[in-house]
mmCIF file as gemmi writes it, N, C-alpha and C atoms, coordinates in Angstrom:
data_model
loop_
_atom_site.group_PDB
_atom_site.id
_atom_site.type_symbol
_atom_site.label_atom_id
_atom_site.label_alt_id
_atom_site.label_comp_id
_atom_site.label_asym_id
_atom_site.label_entity_id
_atom_site.label_seq_id
_atom_site.pdbx_PDB_ins_code
_atom_site.Cartn_x
_atom_site.Cartn_y
_atom_site.Cartn_z
_atom_site.occupancy
_atom_site.B_iso_or_equiv
_atom_site.pdbx_formal_charge
_atom_site.auth_seq_id
_atom_site.auth_asym_id
_atom_site.pdbx_PDB_model_num
ATOM 1 N N . MET Axp A 1 ? 57.916 -27.605 -28.886 1 0 ? 1 A 1
ATOM 2 C CA . MET Axp A 1 ? 58.96 -26.973 -28.1 1 0 ? 1 A 1
ATOM 3 C C . MET Axp A 1 ? 58.741 -27.355 -26.636 1 0 ? 1 A 1
ATOM 4 N N . SER Axp A 2 ? 59.776 -27.803 -26.009 1 0 ? 2 A 1
ATOM 5 C CA . SER Axp A 2 ? 59.652 -28.196 -24.61 1 0 ? 2 A 1
ATOM 6 C C . SER Axp A 2 ? 59.699 -26.958 -23.714 1 0 ? 2 A 1
ATOM 7 N N . ILE Axp A 3 ? 59.323 -27.173 -22.482 1 0 ? 3 A 1
ATOM 8 C CA . ILE Axp A 3 ? 59.305 -26.06 -21.531 1 0 ? 3 A 1
ATOM 9 C C . ILE Axp A 3 ? 60.72 -25.559 -21.27 1 0 ? 3 A 1
ATOM 10 N N . SER Axp A 4 ? 61.683 -26.477 -21.196 1 0 ? 4 A 1
ATOM 11 C CA . SER Axp A 4 ? 63.059 -26.036 -20.932 1 0 ? 4 A 1
ATOM 12 C C . SER Axp A 4 ? 63.602 -25.2 -22.094 1 0 ? 4 A 1
ATOM 13 N N . ASN Axp A 5 ? 63.259 -25.57 -23.331 1 0 ? 5 A 1
ATOM 14 C CA . ASN Axp A 5 ? 63.699 -24.766 -24.476 1 0 ? 5 A 1
ATOM 15 C C . ASN Axp A 5 ? 63.042 -23.394 -24.458 1 0 ? 5 A 1
ATOM 16 N N . ALA Axp A 6 ? 61.761 -23.357 -24.131 1 0 ? 6 A 1
ATOM 17 C CA . ALA Axp A 6 ? 61.064 -22.07 -24.058 1 0 ? 6 A 1
ATOM 18 C C . ALA Axp A 6 ? 61.66 -21.204 -22.961 1 0 ? 6 A 1
ATOM 19 N N . LEU Axp A 7 ? 61.991 -21.817 -21.834 1 0 ? 7 A 1
ATOM 20 C CA . LEU Axp A 7 ? 62.591 -21.058 -20.743 1 0 ? 7 A 1
ATOM 21 C C . LEU Axp A 7 ? 63.966 -20.529 -21.138 1 0 ? 7 A 1
ATOM 22 N N . GLN Axp A 8 ? 64.745 -21.329 -21.849 1 0 ? 8 A 1
ATOM 23 C CA . GLN Axp A 8 ? 66.054 -20.869 -22.307 1 0 ? 8 A 1
ATOM 24 C C . GLN Axp A 8 ? 65.913 -19.702 -23.285 1 0 ? 8 A 1
ATOM 25 N N . LEU Axp A 9 ? 64.921 -19.772 -24.163 1 0 ? 9 A 1
ATOM 26 C CA . LEU Axp A 9 ? 64.699 -18.659 -25.088 1 0 ? 9 A 1
ATOM 27 C C . LEU Axp A 9 ? 64.27 -17.401 -24.345 1 0 ? 9 A 1
ATOM 28 N N . LEU Axp A 10 ? 63.411 -17.564 -23.346 1 0 ? 10 A 1
ATOM 29 C CA . LEU Axp A 10 ? 62.979 -16.407 -22.567 1 0 ? 10 A 1
ATOM 30 C C . LEU Axp A 10 ? 64.144 -15.767 -21.832 1 0 ? 10 A 1
ATOM 31 N N . LEU Axp A 11 ? 64.977 -16.589 -21.214 1 0 ? 11 A 1
ATOM 32 C CA . LEU Axp A 11 ? 66.089 -16.041 -20.448 1 0 ? 11 A 1
ATOM 33 C C . LEU Axp A 11 ? 67.182 -15.47 -21.338 1 0 ? 11 A 1
ATOM 34 N N . ALA Axp A 12 ? 67.241 -15.898 -22.601 1 0 ? 12 A 1
ATOM 35 C CA . ALA Axp A 12 ? 68.238 -15.353 -23.521 1 0 ? 12 A 1
ATOM 36 C C . ALA Axp A 12 ? 67.876 -13.941 -23.965 1 0 ? 12 A 1
ATOM 37 N N . HIS Axp A 13 ? 66.6 -13.604 -23.905 1 0 ? 13 A 1
ATOM 38 C CA . HIS Axp A 13 ? 66.166 -12.27 -24.303 1 0 ? 13 A 1
ATOM 39 C C . HIS Axp A 13 ? 66.551 -11.283 -23.203 1 0 ? 13 A 1
ATOM 40 N N . PRO Axp A 14 ? 67.143 -10.132 -23.54 1 0 ? 14 A 1
ATOM 41 C CA . PRO Axp A 14 ? 67.654 -9.235 -22.498 1 0 ? 14 A 1
ATOM 42 C C . PRO Axp A 14 ? 66.581 -8.617 -21.606 1 0 ? 14 A 1
ATOM 43 N N . ALA Axp A 15 ? 65.371 -8.458 -22.098 1 0 ? 15 A 1
ATOM 44 C CA . ALA Axp A 15 ? 64.346 -7.797 -21.284 1 0 ? 15 A 1
ATOM 45 C C . ALA Axp A 15 ? 63.522 -8.776 -20.464 1 0 ? 15 A 1
ATOM 46 N N . THR Axp A 16 ? 63.723 -10.054 -20.647 1 0 ? 16 A 1
ATOM 47 C CA . THR Axp A 16 ? 62.856 -11.032 -19.999 1 0 ? 16 A 1
ATOM 48 C C . THR Axp A 16 ? 63.002 -11.097 -18.486 1 0 ? 16 A 1
ATOM 49 N N . PRO Axp A 17 ? 64.202 -11.131 -17.914 1 0 ? 17 A 1
ATOM 50 C CA . PRO Axp A 17 ? 64.268 -11.281 -16.459 1 0 ? 17 A 1
ATOM 51 C C . PRO Axp A 17 ? 63.501 -10.198 -15.709 1 0 ? 17 A 1
ATOM 52 N N . PHE Axp A 18 ? 63.595 -8.958 -16.163 1 0 ? 18 A 1
ATOM 53 C CA . PHE Axp A 18 ? 62.848 -7.893 -15.501 1 0 ? 18 A 1
ATOM 54 C C . PHE Axp A 18 ? 61.349 -8.095 -15.678 1 0 ? 18 A 1
ATOM 55 N N . ALA Axp A 19 ? 60.939 -8.483 -16.886 1 0 ? 19 A 1
ATOM 56 C CA . ALA Axp A 19 ? 59.522 -8.725 -17.133 1 0 ? 19 A 1
ATOM 57 C C . ALA Axp A 19 ? 59.017 -9.893 -16.293 1 0 ? 19 A 1
ATOM 58 N N . LEU Axp A 20 ? 59.817 -10.929 -16.183 1 0 ? 20 A 1
ATOM 59 C CA . LEU Axp A 20 ? 59.426 -12.056 -15.342 1 0 ? 20 A 1
ATOM 60 C C . LEU Axp A 20 ? 59.297 -11.625 -13.889 1 0 ? 20 A 1
ATOM 61 N N . ALA Axp A 21 ? 60.229 -10.798 -13.442 1 0 ? 21 A 1
ATOM 62 C CA . ALA Axp A 21 ? 60.159 -10.314 -12.064 1 0 ? 21 A 1
ATOM 63 C C . ALA Axp A 21 ? 58.886 -9.509 -11.843 1 0 ? 21 A 1
ATOM 64 N N . LEU Axp A 22 ? 58.524 -8.67 -12.798 1 0 ? 22 A 1
ATOM 65 C CA . LEU Axp A 22 ? 57.291 -7.897 -12.667 1 0 ? 22 A 1
ATOM 66 C C . LEU Axp A 22 ? 56.061 -8.798 -12.649 1 0 ? 22 A 1
ATOM 67 N N . MET Axp A 23 ? 56.063 -9.821 -13.501 1 0 ? 23 A 1
ATOM 68 C CA . MET Axp A 23 ? 54.922 -10.738 -13.517 1 0 ? 23 A 1
ATOM 69 C C . MET Axp A 23 ? 54.802 -11.492 -12.199 1 0 ? 23 A 1
ATOM 70 N N . VAL Axp A 24 ? 55.918 -11.916 -11.647 1 0 ? 24 A 1
ATOM 71 C CA . VAL Axp A 24 ? 55.887 -12.623 -10.364 1 0 ? 24 A 1
ATOM 72 C C . VAL Axp A 24 ? 55.42 -11.688 -9.256 1 0 ? 24 A 1
ATOM 73 N N . MET Axp A 25 ? 55.921 -10.449 -9.251 1 0 ? 25 A 1
ATOM 74 C CA . MET Axp A 25 ? 55.485 -9.489 -8.238 1 0 ? 25 A 1
ATOM 75 C C . MET Axp A 25 ? 53.995 -9.208 -8.363 1 0 ? 25 A 1
ATOM 76 N N . PHE Axp A 26 ? 53.502 -9.08 -9.59 1 0 ? 26 A 1
ATOM 77 C CA . PHE Axp A 26 ? 52.084 -8.841 -9.815 1 0 ? 26 A 1
ATOM 78 C C . PHE Axp A 26 ? 51.256 -10.015 -9.297 1 0 ? 26 A 1
ATOM 79 N N . ALA Axp A 27 ? 51.7 -11.237 -9.586 1 0 ? 27 A 1
ATOM 80 C CA . ALA Axp A 27 ? 50.972 -12.424 -9.131 1 0 ? 27 A 1
ATOM 81 C C . ALA Axp A 27 ? 50.961 -12.513 -7.609 1 0 ? 27 A 1
ATOM 82 N N . ILE Axp A 28 ? 52.08 -12.202 -6.976 1 0 ? 28 A 1
ATOM 83 C CA . ILE Axp A 28 ? 52.136 -12.234 -5.511 1 0 ? 28 A 1
ATOM 84 C C . ILE Axp A 28 ? 51.21 -11.182 -4.928 1 0 ? 28 A 1
ATOM 85 N N . ASP Axp A 29 ? 51.191 -9.991 -5.516 1 0 ? 29 A 1
ATOM 86 C CA . ASP Axp A 29 ? 50.312 -8.923 -5.039 1 0 ? 29 A 1
ATOM 87 C C . ASP Axp A 29 ? 48.85 -9.331 -5.133 1 0 ? 29 A 1
ATOM 88 N N . ARG Axp A 30 ? 48.444 -9.884 -6.271 1 0 ? 30 A 1
ATOM 89 C CA . ARG Axp A 30 ? 47.046 -10.298 -6.441 1 0 ? 30 A 1
ATOM 90 C C . ARG Axp A 30 ? 46.677 -11.43 -5.496 1 0 ? 30 A 1
ATOM 91 N N . ALA Axp A 31 ? 47.584 -12.373 -5.318 1 0 ? 31 A 1
ATOM 92 C CA . ALA Axp A 31 ? 47.31 -13.483 -4.403 1 0 ? 31 A 1
ATOM 93 C C . ALA Axp A 31 ? 47.19 -12.986 -2.965 1 0 ? 31 A 1
ATOM 94 N N . THR Axp A 32 ? 48.024 -12.013 -2.597 1 0 ? 32 A 1
ATOM 95 C CA . THR Axp A 32 ? 47.955 -11.456 -1.247 1 0 ? 32 A 1
ATOM 96 C C . THR Axp A 32 ? 46.636 -10.739 -1.022 1 0 ? 32 A 1
ATOM 97 N N . ARG Axp A 33 ? 46.191 -9.97 -2.001 1 0 ? 33 A 1
ATOM 98 C CA . ARG Axp A 33 ? 44.913 -9.269 -1.861 1 0 ? 33 A 1
ATOM 99 C C . ARG Axp A 33 ? 43.751 -10.247 -1.756 1 0 ? 33 A 1
ATOM 100 N N . ALA Axp A 34 ? 43.782 -11.295 -2.569 1 0 ? 34 A 1
ATOM 101 C CA . ALA Axp A 34 ? 42.709 -12.29 -2.523 1 0 ? 34 A 1
ATOM 102 C C . ALA Axp A 34 ? 42.716 -13.024 -1.189 1 0 ? 34 A 1
ATOM 103 N N . TRP Axp A 35 ? 43.902 -13.358 -0.682 1 0 ? 35 A 1
ATOM 104 C CA . TRP Axp A 35 ? 43.979 -14.069 0.593 1 0 ? 35 A 1
ATOM 105 C C . TRP Axp A 35 ? 43.514 -13.167 1.738 1 0 ? 35 A 1
ATOM 106 N N . THR Axp A 36 ? 43.884 -11.892 1.707 1 0 ? 36 A 1
ATOM 107 C CA . THR Axp A 36 ? 43.438 -10.955 2.74 1 0 ? 36 A 1
ATOM 108 C C . THR Axp A 36 ? 41.92 -10.869 2.757 1 0 ? 36 A 1
ATOM 109 N N . PHE Axp A 37 ? 41.318 -10.802 1.586 1 0 ? 37 A 1
ATOM 110 C CA . PHE Axp A 37 ? 39.866 -10.76 1.496 1 0 ? 37 A 1
ATOM 111 C C . PHE Axp A 37 ? 39.261 -12.044 2.055 1 0 ? 37 A 1
ATOM 112 N N . HIS Axp A 38 ? 39.833 -13.179 1.717 1 0 ? 38 A 1
ATOM 113 C CA . HIS Axp A 38 ? 39.318 -14.462 2.192 1 0 ? 38 A 1
ATOM 114 C C . HIS Axp A 38 ? 39.356 -14.529 3.718 1 0 ? 38 A 1
ATOM 115 N N . VAL Axp A 39 ? 40.469 -14.116 4.302 1 0 ? 39 A 1
ATOM 116 C CA . VAL Axp A 39 ? 40.615 -14.171 5.755 1 0 ? 39 A 1
ATOM 117 C C . VAL Axp A 39 ? 39.653 -13.203 6.429 1 0 ? 39 A 1
ATOM 118 N N . SER Axp A 40 ? 39.502 -12 5.877 1 0 ? 40 A 1
ATOM 119 C CA . SER Axp A 40 ? 38.611 -11.02 6.506 1 0 ? 40 A 1
ATOM 120 C C . SER Axp A 40 ? 37.151 -11.447 6.404 1 0 ? 40 A 1
ATOM 121 N N . MET Axp A 41 ? 36.774 -12.088 5.313 1 0 ? 41 A 1
ATOM 122 C CA . MET Axp A 41 ? 35.388 -12.549 5.175 1 0 ? 41 A 1
ATOM 123 C C . MET Axp A 41 ? 35.111 -13.774 6.041 1 0 ? 41 A 1
ATOM 124 N N . ARG Axp A 42 ? 36.108 -14.6 6.256 1 0 ? 42 A 1
ATOM 125 C CA . ARG Axp A 42 ? 35.894 -15.835 7.002 1 0 ? 42 A 1
ATOM 126 C C . ARG Axp A 42 ? 35.512 -15.551 8.453 1 0 ? 42 A 1
ATOM 127 N N . GLY Axp A 43 ? 36.135 -14.55 9.065 1 0 ? 43 A 1
ATOM 128 C CA . GLY Axp A 43 ? 35.875 -14.286 10.47 1 0 ? 43 A 1
ATOM 129 C C . GLY Axp A 43 ? 34.829 -13.22 10.726 1 0 ? 43 A 1
ATOM 130 N N . ALA Axp A 44 ? 34.242 -12.666 9.685 1 0 ? 44 A 1
ATOM 131 C CA . ALA Axp A 44 ? 33.326 -11.533 9.856 1 0 ? 44 A 1
ATOM 132 C C . ALA Axp A 44 ? 31.895 -12.014 10.071 1 0 ? 44 A 1
ATOM 133 N N . PRO Axp A 45 ? 31.166 -11.329 10.947 1 0 ? 45 A 1
ATOM 134 C CA . PRO Axp A 45 ? 29.741 -11.634 11.06 1 0 ? 45 A 1
ATOM 135 C C . PRO Axp A 45 ? 29.008 -11.179 9.797 1 0 ? 45 A 1
ATOM 136 N N . PRO Axp A 46 ? 27.849 -11.767 9.508 1 0 ? 46 A 1
ATOM 137 C CA . PRO Axp A 46 ? 27.139 -11.429 8.264 1 0 ? 46 A 1
ATOM 138 C C . PRO Axp A 46 ? 26.829 -9.941 8.1 1 0 ? 46 A 1
ATOM 139 N N . ALA Axp A 47 ? 26.617 -9.215 9.192 1 0 ? 47 A 1
ATOM 140 C CA . ALA Axp A 47 ? 26.285 -7.791 9.084 1 0 ? 47 A 1
ATOM 141 C C . ALA Axp A 47 ? 27.475 -6.967 8.583 1 0 ? 47 A 1
ATOM 142 N N . ASP Axp A 48 ? 28.689 -7.431 8.808 1 0 ? 48 A 1
ATOM 143 C CA . ASP Axp A 48 ? 29.881 -6.682 8.398 1 0 ? 48 A 1
ATOM 144 C C . ASP Axp A 48 ? 30.308 -6.974 6.965 1 0 ? 48 A 1
ATOM 145 N N . ARG Axp A 49 ? 29.763 -7.995 6.352 1 0 ? 49 A 1
ATOM 146 C CA . ARG Axp A 49 ? 30.248 -8.419 5.038 1 0 ? 49 A 1
ATOM 147 C C . ARG Axp A 49 ? 30.035 -7.392 3.925 1 0 ? 49 A 1
ATOM 148 N N . PRO Axp A 50 ? 28.91 -6.664 3.866 1 0 ? 50 A 1
ATOM 149 C CA . PRO Axp A 50 ? 28.796 -5.636 2.811 1 0 ? 50 A 1
ATOM 150 C C . PRO Axp A 50 ? 29.875 -4.553 2.911 1 0 ? 50 A 1
ATOM 151 N N . ALA Axp A 51 ? 30.216 -4.151 4.13 1 0 ? 51 A 1
ATOM 152 C CA . ALA Axp A 51 ? 31.267 -3.14 4.299 1 0 ? 51 A 1
ATOM 153 C C . ALA Axp A 51 ? 32.617 -3.689 3.848 1 0 ? 51 A 1
ATOM 154 N N . ILE Axp A 52 ? 32.876 -4.948 4.154 1 0 ? 52 A 1
ATOM 155 C CA . ILE Axp A 52 ? 34.134 -5.562 3.723 1 0 ? 52 A 1
ATOM 156 C C . ILE Axp A 52 ? 34.176 -5.646 2.203 1 0 ? 52 A 1
ATOM 157 N N . MET Axp A 53 ? 33.048 -5.982 1.584 1 0 ? 53 A 1
ATOM 158 C CA . MET Axp A 53 ? 32.994 -6.06 0.119 1 0 ? 53 A 1
ATOM 159 C C . MET Axp A 53 ? 33.296 -4.701 -0.507 1 0 ? 53 A 1
ATOM 160 N N . ARG Axp A 54 ? 32.73 -3.622 0.066 1 0 ? 54 A 1
ATOM 161 C CA . ARG Axp A 54 ? 32.991 -2.276 -0.461 1 0 ? 54 A 1
ATOM 162 C C . ARG Axp A 54 ? 34.476 -1.923 -0.341 1 0 ? 54 A 1
ATOM 163 N N . GLU Axp A 55 ? 35.066 -2.201 0.817 1 0 ? 55 A 1
ATOM 164 C CA . GLU Axp A 55 ? 36.484 -1.896 1.008 1 0 ? 55 A 1
ATOM 165 C C . GLU Axp A 55 ? 37.349 -2.71 0.058 1 0 ? 55 A 1
ATOM 166 N N . HIS Axp A 56 ? 36.976 -3.956 -0.148 1 0 ? 56 A 1
ATOM 167 C CA . HIS Axp A 56 ? 37.734 -4.812 -1.058 1 0 ? 56 A 1
ATOM 168 C C . HIS Axp A 56 ? 37.65 -4.28 -2.487 1 0 ? 56 A 1
ATOM 169 N N . LYS Axp A 57 ? 36.466 -3.822 -2.89 1 0 ? 57 A 1
ATOM 170 C CA . LYS Axp A 57 ? 36.304 -3.258 -4.232 1 0 ? 57 A 1
ATOM 171 C C . LYS Axp A 57 ? 37.164 -2.003 -4.387 1 0 ? 57 A 1
ATOM 172 N N . ASN Axp A 58 ? 37.186 -1.152 -3.369 1 0 ? 58 A 1
ATOM 173 C CA . ASN Axp A 58 ? 37.999 0.061 -3.424 1 0 ? 58 A 1
ATOM 174 C C . ASN Axp A 58 ? 39.487 -0.266 -3.468 1 0 ? 58 A 1
ATOM 175 N N . MET Axp A 59 ? 39.886 -1.342 -2.813 1 0 ? 59 A 1
ATOM 176 C CA . MET Axp A 59 ? 41.295 -1.709 -2.765 1 0 ? 59 A 1
ATOM 177 C C . MET Axp A 59 ? 41.811 -2.099 -4.151 1 0 ? 59 A 1
ATOM 178 N N . TRP Axp A 60 ? 40.95 -2.664 -5.001 1 0 ? 60 A 1
ATOM 179 C CA . TRP Axp A 60 ? 41.387 -3.136 -6.313 1 0 ? 60 A 1
ATOM 180 C C . TRP Axp A 60 ? 41.413 -2.025 -7.356 1 0 ? 60 A 1
ATOM 181 N N . GLN Axp A 61 ? 40.841 -0.864 -7.047 1 0 ? 61 A 1
ATOM 182 C CA . GLN Axp A 61 ? 40.836 0.22 -8.02 1 0 ? 61 A 1
ATOM 183 C C . GLN Axp A 61 ? 42.226 0.843 -8.12 1 0 ? 61 A 1
ATOM 184 N N . ILE Axp A 62 ? 42.569 1.269 -9.311 1 0 ? 62 A 1
ATOM 185 C CA . ILE Axp A 62 ? 43.865 1.904 -9.535 1 0 ? 62 A 1
ATOM 186 C C . ILE Axp A 62 ? 43.701 3.402 -9.321 1 0 ? 62 A 1
ATOM 187 N N . ARG Axp A 63 ? 44.501 3.934 -8.435 1 0 ? 63 A 1
ATOM 188 C CA . ARG Axp A 63 ? 44.452 5.37 -8.162 1 0 ? 63 A 1
ATOM 189 C C . ARG Axp A 63 ? 45.372 6.083 -9.147 1 0 ? 63 A 1
ATOM 190 N N . ARG Axp A 64 ? 44.831 7.048 -9.837 1 0 ? 64 A 1
ATOM 191 C CA . ARG Axp A 64 ? 45.631 7.811 -10.804 1 0 ? 64 A 1
ATOM 192 C C . ARG Axp A 64 ? 45.729 9.265 -10.349 1 0 ? 64 A 1
ATOM 193 N N . LYS Axp A 65 ? 46.912 9.837 -10.565 1 0 ? 65 A 1
ATOM 194 C CA . LYS Axp A 65 ? 47.083 11.245 -10.234 1 0 ? 65 A 1
ATOM 195 C C . LYS Axp A 65 ? 46.361 12.081 -11.282 1 0 ? 65 A 1
ATOM 196 N N . PRO Axp A 66 ? 45.82 13.225 -10.897 1 0 ? 66 A 1
ATOM 197 C CA . PRO Axp A 66 ? 45.188 14.085 -11.897 1 0 ? 66 A 1
ATOM 198 C C . PRO Axp A 66 ? 46.224 14.595 -12.893 1 0 ? 66 A 1
ATOM 199 N N . PRO Axp A 67 ? 45.828 14.796 -14.137 1 0 ? 67 A 1
ATOM 200 C CA . PRO Axp A 67 ? 46.801 15.258 -15.138 1 0 ? 67 A 1
ATOM 201 C C . PRO Axp A 67 ? 47.291 16.668 -14.831 1 0 ? 67 A 1
ATOM 202 N N . THR Axp A 68 ? 48.534 16.918 -15.17 1 0 ? 68 A 1
ATOM 203 C CA . THR Axp A 68 ? 49.113 18.253 -14.998 1 0 ? 68 A 1
ATOM 204 C C . THR Axp A 68 ? 49.313 18.88 -16.371 1 0 ? 68 A 1
ATOM 205 N N . MET Axp A 69 ? 49.592 20.167 -16.375 1 0 ? 69 A 1
ATOM 206 C CA . MET Axp A 69 ? 49.767 20.856 -17.647 1 0 ? 69 A 1
ATOM 207 C C . MET Axp A 69 ? 51.029 20.371 -18.361 1 0 ? 69 A 1
ATOM 208 N N . TYR Axp A 70 ? 52.158 20.305 -17.632 1 0 ? 70 A 1
ATOM 209 C CA . TYR Axp A 70 ? 53.415 19.88 -18.253 1 0 ? 70 A 1
ATOM 210 C C . TYR Axp A 70 ? 54.198 19.03 -17.306 1 0 ? 70 A 1
């Protein structure tokens, strides 16, 4: 199956465009976070790097709301 045929099949499915949009948004978000980390580490003195690493680790964690009764 060629790429164009696969793309046509994907676009023919009604839920695909939204899913593709979410995947693209997710990829852009991850690339932005990685680039921000790269830029912040590049200009930082060695003493600041552990703090930057901690902040970067916290940034990647998913924050969840506490469960409610109903």
